[in-house]
Amino acid sequence: MTTGYRAPDQTAMSAQSTTEVQRPVAGAWRLTELLPDADEATVAAAIADLERQVSDFESLRDTLARDLPPAALVDALRRFDTLVEGMYRLSGFSMLYLAADTRSEQALTLRSRVRDTLATLTNRTLFFTLWWKQLDAAAADRLLAALADEPDYHHYLADLRRLSQFSLDERSEQVVNLKNANGIEALMTIYSLATNRLEFRLRIDGEERIMTRDQVQSLVYSPRGEVREAAYRELFRVFESEAELLGQIYLNRVRDWHAENLRLRGYPSPIAVRNRANDVPDEAVDTLLEVTAESVGVFQRYFRLKAGWLGCDRLRRYDLYAPLAASDSAIPYGDAVELVLDTLGSFHPRLADLAGRVFGDQHIDAEIRSAKKSGAFCATILPHQTPWLLVNYTGKVRDVATLAHELGHAVHSMLAADHSVLTQQPSLPLAETASVFAEMLLTDRLLAGEASPRVRRELLASAVDDIFATVLRQAYFTRFEAAAHQAVLEGKPPSALDELYAETLRDQFGDAVDVTDEFRREWILIPHLFQSPFYCYAYSFGQLLVLALYQRYREQGEAFVPGYLQLLAHGGSARPQEILSEAGVDITDAGFWRGGVRLIERMVTELESSATGD
């Protein structure tokens, strides 16, 4: 008998939406909407069904020509849409199943099997998108003009044409897919396996505890300085034991990125690969990174201010996220859920209704388990399904903010659920719009409920801590990546990357923060650098964008809401510049990005004013 995934019994959860959701418990998620279980018969049947669909789709190959009737193209797109949904369903199940237990041999085997299977099936469908990319402009324009009543398909096809210059011939694309499935993608699975299995030991108040990475990382927000330092030191101690392995994984990640994307596909630079995928001009990203670098002085002012509040002459890097409140109290999970849902509902009832579906459908995994994937994410698999959320809820205020963040992602997806699976997901820089906005709503909600100047200061300082981590820190990760990729291509070892990372720390903190030498190797702790090169600037993009949008919300009130909901409802069905232009935003304008920095500066100035009353 094969043992497989079974839906957890979460009788404390209600299948009803939002305001009717019973008080939830931090349990595991249910995946039965994707597959009933992970038994061999179930998986084999799903794969067989996909293979039948692919065989049927392959029959279209000989019908594709420059004079293809528009109706035939729409029919092909609908069949392709259905086929992609089936692939996403199987892939999503295997990904979520493994995330729930990264040590499960069955889950690892299934993920590898699904990856290989889908690579093979995708190769058999490549003829369709490659035909479209290589079609002459006149024929393509004729067919696009006939798709006025199919806006999702129109945008999808137009977007494919945008990337056609970086496409290879069909056979080469097939080879790349197969090599990736058993090469770089498999290596990233090994990276996840190697890091998620790590155990950390900390002695706190005389008691030695064995902890997960998320549990240790939550301690860097402890009100006790010795606990924060011990947490960082333990993180570095354990990762140092894996530094040689992780360093080699990173070198190979960079070389693979360069070999495929620059040598074979012809992208002009490593970061341009991500920019084109995000459909954001290089100019806009360059401007964003320049403006964030200009903001270091604002954050250094804040760090000096925080040092005084903590009673030290100079802030230690260990104390960067130190809370000003001396509270170690835990927030029950049920209270956190109620607070976030109520906050979303106060902005617009529909947001709370949509977010409530995550709990009602049992699509959240919030409990702490040793083999569970670290961090947090929201996974949208199919438009008509409620997204799945993974969080590791330890009861800290920061975990409440994380819950709001991930529910924001879920709401964004659900607002765009009327679109095709091909166009539902927003471009990466816009993907943070709802999540960061939800966090800001939560912060304002907490500030509004506090009359005490000291408590308000603590809440505002916590918000600036988060903005630093999202804006400046992520932008400097991207700056590090650009330098690191160049260094790797020049044949330099991982130790050389340590110095490059140390330079970014000096640029960020100047003399405002005391950074010990061990932080120079912090880069090996950052998953995105390995798994998604140049992903991180999207956080900076999203945060500064939301700061500007949120300022408009404060000024316009209810009048702001319809336009904001429409922005989210676009999903990925239009180009980012078009979506933002509709909202009055020019992402190539440094003045726009500086507007977000000015809001940060006002927050720091307010904190400086509050310090005069101490």
PDB file of N, CA, C and O in Angstrom, residues 18-49:
ATOM      1  N   THR A  18     -15.327  34.506   5.141  1.00  0.00           N
ATOM      2  CA  THR A  18     -14.951  35.685   5.900  1.00  0.00           C
ATOM      3  C   THR A  18     -15.534  35.848   7.271  1.00  0.00           C
ATOM      4  O   THR A  18     -15.118  35.231   8.201  1.00  0.00           O
ATOM      5  N   THR A  19     -16.547  36.735   7.370  1.00  0.00           N
ATOM      6  CA  THR A  19     -17.028  37.119   8.685  1.00  0.00           C
ATOM      7  C   THR A  19     -17.662  35.955   9.419  1.00  0.00           C
ATOM      8  O   THR A  19     -17.873  36.030  10.622  1.00  0.00           O
ATOM      9  N   GLU A  20     -17.983  34.858   8.701  1.00  0.00           N
ATOM     10  CA  GLU A  20     -18.572  33.701   9.349  1.00  0.00           C
ATOM     11  C   GLU A  20     -17.527  32.651   9.717  1.00  0.00           C
ATOM     12  O   GLU A  20     -17.850  31.618  10.272  1.00  0.00           O
ATOM     13  N   VAL A  21     -16.281  32.896   9.386  1.00  0.00           N
ATOM     14  CA  VAL A  21     -15.231  31.927   9.696  1.00  0.00           C
ATOM     15  C   VAL A  21     -15.104  31.766  11.204  1.00  0.00           C
ATOM     16  O   VAL A  21     -14.980  32.739  11.936  1.00  0.00           O
ATOM     17  N   GLN A  22     -15.177  30.522  11.652  1.00  0.00           N
ATOM     18  CA  GLN A  22     -14.990  30.263  13.067  1.00  0.00           C
ATOM     19  C   GLN A  22     -13.542  30.532  13.432  1.00  0.00           C
ATOM     20  O   GLN A  22     -12.670  30.593  12.580  1.00  0.00           O
ATOM     21  N   ARG A  23     -13.301  30.670  14.732  1.00  0.00           N
ATOM     22  CA  ARG A  23     -11.954  30.985  15.198  1.00  0.00           C
ATOM     23  C   ARG A  23     -10.988  29.895  14.730  1.00  0.00           C
ATOM     24  O   ARG A  23     -11.097  28.743  15.125  1.00  0.00           O
ATOM     25  N   PRO A  24     -10.023  30.249  13.874  1.00  0.00           N
ATOM     26  CA  PRO A  24      -9.155  29.232  13.281  1.00  0.00           C
ATOM     27  C   PRO A  24      -8.017  28.812  14.204  1.00  0.00           C
ATOM     28  O   PRO A  24      -7.657  29.521  15.142  1.00  0.00           O
ATOM     29  N   VAL A  25      -7.473  27.667  13.904  1.00  0.00           N
ATOM     30  CA  VAL A  25      -6.275  27.192  14.584  1.00  0.00           C
ATOM     31  C   VAL A  25      -5.156  27.118  13.549  1.00  0.00           C
ATOM     32  O   VAL A  25      -5.406  26.998  12.344  1.00  0.00           O
ATOM     33  N   ALA A  26      -3.916  27.207  14.024  1.00  0.00           N
ATOM     34  CA  ALA A  26      -2.764  27.179  13.116  1.00  0.00           C
ATOM     35  C   ALA A  26      -2.475  25.736  12.732  1.00  0.00           C
ATOM     36  O   ALA A  26      -1.619  25.074  13.317  1.00  0.00           O
ATOM     37  N   GLY A  27      -3.196  25.235  11.745  1.00  0.00           N
ATOM     38  CA  GLY A  27      -3.028  23.862  11.305  1.00  0.00           C
ATOM     39  C   GLY A  27      -2.370  23.775   9.947  1.00  0.00           C
ATOM     40  O   GLY A  27      -1.742  24.716   9.474  1.00  0.00           O
ATOM     41  N   ALA A  28      -2.528  22.622   9.296  1.00  0.00           N
ATOM     42  CA  ALA A  28      -1.972  22.388   7.968  1.00  0.00           C
ATOM     43  C   ALA A  28      -3.046  22.643   6.920  1.00  0.00           C
ATOM     44  O   ALA A  28      -4.230  22.721   7.223  1.00  0.00           O
ATOM     45  N   TRP A  29      -2.611  22.754   5.670  1.00  0.00           N
ATOM     46  CA  TRP A  29      -3.572  23.037   4.617  1.00  0.00           C
ATOM     47  C   TRP A  29      -4.163  21.775   4.020  1.00  0.00           C
ATOM     48  O   TRP A  29      -3.705  20.658   4.263  1.00  0.00           O
ATOM     49  N   ARG A  30      -5.210  21.973   3.214  1.00  0.00           N
ATOM     50  CA  ARG A  30      -5.857  20.893   2.485  1.00  0.00           C
ATOM     51  C   ARG A  30      -5.554  21.086   1.004  1.00  0.00           C
ATOM     52  O   ARG A  30      -5.756  22.174   0.454  1.00  0.00           O
ATOM     53  N   LEU A  31      -5.096  20.026   0.339  1.00  0.00           N
ATOM     54  CA  LEU A  31      -4.701  20.106  -1.066  1.00  0.00           C
ATOM     55  C   LEU A  31      -5.618  19.317  -1.989  1.00  0.00           C
ATOM     56  O   LEU A  31      -5.324  19.164  -3.180  1.00  0.00           O
ATOM     57  N   THR A  32      -6.734  18.822  -1.462  1.00  0.00           N
ATOM     58  CA  THR A  32      -7.569  17.901  -2.240  1.00  0.00           C
ATOM     59  C   THR A  32      -8.208  18.544  -3.457  1.00  0.00           C
ATOM     60  O   THR A  32      -8.671  17.832  -4.356  1.00  0.00           O
ATOM     61  N   GLU A  33      -8.279  19.881  -3.520  1.00  0.00           N
ATOM     62  CA  GLU A  33      -8.812  20.516  -4.727  1.00  0.00           C
ATOM     63  C   GLU A  33      -7.851  20.355  -5.910  1.00  0.00           C
ATOM     64  O   GLU A  33      -8.262  20.504  -7.061  1.00  0.00           O
ATOM     65  N   LEU A  34      -6.598  20.094  -5.603  1.00  0.00           N
ATOM     66  CA  LEU A  34      -5.612  19.874  -6.663  1.00  0.00           C
ATOM     67  C   LEU A  34      -5.542  18.406  -7.040  1.00  0.00           C
ATOM     68  O   LEU A  34      -5.674  18.045  -8.215  1.00  0.00           O
ATOM     69  N   LEU A  35      -5.306  17.551  -6.057  1.00  0.00           N
ATOM     70  CA  LEU A  35      -5.365  16.099  -6.232  1.00  0.00           C
ATOM     71  C   LEU A  35      -5.949  15.505  -4.961  1.00  0.00           C
ATOM     72  O   LEU A  35      -5.675  16.011  -3.857  1.00  0.00           O
ATOM     73  N   PRO A  36      -6.712  14.416  -5.064  1.00  0.00           N
ATOM     74  CA  PRO A  36      -7.288  13.811  -3.852  1.00  0.00           C
ATOM     75  C   PRO A  36      -6.224  13.313  -2.879  1.00  0.00           C
ATOM     76  O   PRO A  36      -6.417  13.338  -1.664  1.00  0.00           O
ATOM     77  N   ASP A  37      -5.082  12.858  -3.403  1.00  0.00           N
ATOM     78  CA  ASP A  37      -4.001  12.329  -2.580  1.00  0.00           C
ATOM     79  C   ASP A  37      -2.765  12.184  -3.457  1.00  0.00           C
ATOM     80  O   ASP A  37      -2.781  12.537  -4.638  1.00  0.00           O
ATOM     81  N   ALA A  38      -1.698  11.669  -2.856  1.00  0.00           N
ATOM     82  CA  ALA A  38      -0.444  11.492  -3.595  1.00  0.00           C
ATOM     83  C   ALA A  38      -0.173  10.023  -3.902  1.00  0.00           C
ATOM     84  O   ALA A  38       0.965   9.642  -4.184  1.00  0.00           O
ATOM     85  N   ASP A  39      -1.215   9.203  -3.858  1.00  0.00           N
ATOM     86  CA  ASP A  39      -1.036   7.789  -4.170  1.00  0.00           C
ATOM     87  C   ASP A  39      -0.629   7.610  -5.635  1.00  0.00           C
ATOM     88  O   ASP A  39      -0.954   8.440  -6.502  1.00  0.00           O
ATOM     89  N   GLU A  40       0.042   6.525  -5.915  1.00  0.00           N
ATOM     90  CA  GLU A  40       0.545   6.263  -7.259  1.00  0.00           C
ATOM     91  C   GLU A  40      -0.580   6.268  -8.287  1.00  0.00           C
ATOM     92  O   GLU A  40      -0.445   6.853  -9.373  1.00  0.00           O
ATOM     93  N   ALA A  41      -1.700   5.651  -7.967  1.00  0.00           N
ATOM     94  CA  ALA A  41      -2.798   5.568  -8.933  1.00  0.00           C
ATOM     95  C   ALA A  41      -3.325   6.957  -9.270  1.00  0.00           C
ATOM     96  O   ALA A  41      -3.634   7.253 -10.430  1.00  0.00           O
ATOM     97  N   THR A  42      -3.407   7.822  -8.269  1.00  0.00           N
ATOM     98  CA  THR A  42      -3.929   9.173  -8.483  1.00  0.00           C
ATOM     99  C   THR A  42      -2.972   9.986  -9.351  1.00  0.00           C
ATOM    100  O   THR A  42      -3.390  10.663 -10.299  1.00  0.00           O
ATOM    101  N   VAL A  43      -1.701   9.941  -9.017  1.00  0.00           N
ATOM    102  CA  VAL A  43      -0.702  10.696  -9.777  1.00  0.00           C
ATOM    103  C   VAL A  43      -0.608  10.169 -11.203  1.00  0.00           C
ATOM    104  O   VAL A  43      -0.558  10.946 -12.171  1.00  0.00           O
ATOM    105  N   ALA A  44      -0.590   8.848 -11.353  1.00  0.00           N
ATOM    106  CA  ALA A  44      -0.487   8.252 -12.692  1.00  0.00           C
ATOM    107  C   ALA A  44      -1.678   8.640 -13.553  1.00  0.00           C
ATOM    108  O   ALA A  44      -1.528   8.910 -14.758  1.00  0.00           O
ATOM    109  N   ALA A  45      -2.867   8.688 -12.959  1.00  0.00           N
ATOM    110  CA  ALA A  45      -4.060   9.068 -13.713  1.00  0.00           C
ATOM    111  C   ALA A  45      -3.975  10.523 -14.167  1.00  0.00           C
ATOM    112  O   ALA A  45      -4.358  10.862 -15.299  1.00  0.00           O
ATOM    113  N   ALA A  46      -3.475  11.399 -13.280  1.00  0.00           N
ATOM    114  CA  ALA A  46      -3.340  12.815 -13.631  1.00  0.00           C
ATOM    115  C   ALA A  46      -2.333  12.988 -14.777  1.00  0.00           C
ATOM    116  O   ALA A  46      -2.559  13.776 -15.709  1.00  0.00           O
ATOM    117  N   ILE A  47      -1.228  12.263 -14.707  1.00  0.00           N
ATOM    118  CA  ILE A  47      -0.217  12.352 -15.757  1.00  0.00           C
ATOM    119  C   ILE A  47      -0.764  11.809 -17.074  1.00  0.00           C
ATOM    120  O   ILE A  47      -0.567  12.391 -18.153  1.00  0.00           O
ATOM    121  N   ALA A  48      -1.496  10.679 -17.003  1.00  0.00           N
ATOM    122  CA  ALA A  48      -2.063  10.088 -18.215  1.00  0.00           C
ATOM    123  C   ALA A  48      -3.052  11.040 -18.879  1.00  0.00           C
ATOM    124  O   ALA A  48      -3.099  11.148 -20.116  1.00  0.00           O
ATOM    125  N   ASP A  49      -3.844  11.736 -18.069  1.00  0.00           N
ATOM    126  CA  ASP A  49      -4.805  12.691 -18.621  1.00  0.00           C
ATOM    127  C   ASP A  49      -4.078  13.828 -19.337  1.00  0.00           C
ATOM    128  O   ASP A  49      -4.485  14.270 -20.420  1.00  0.00           O
TER     129      ASP A  49
END
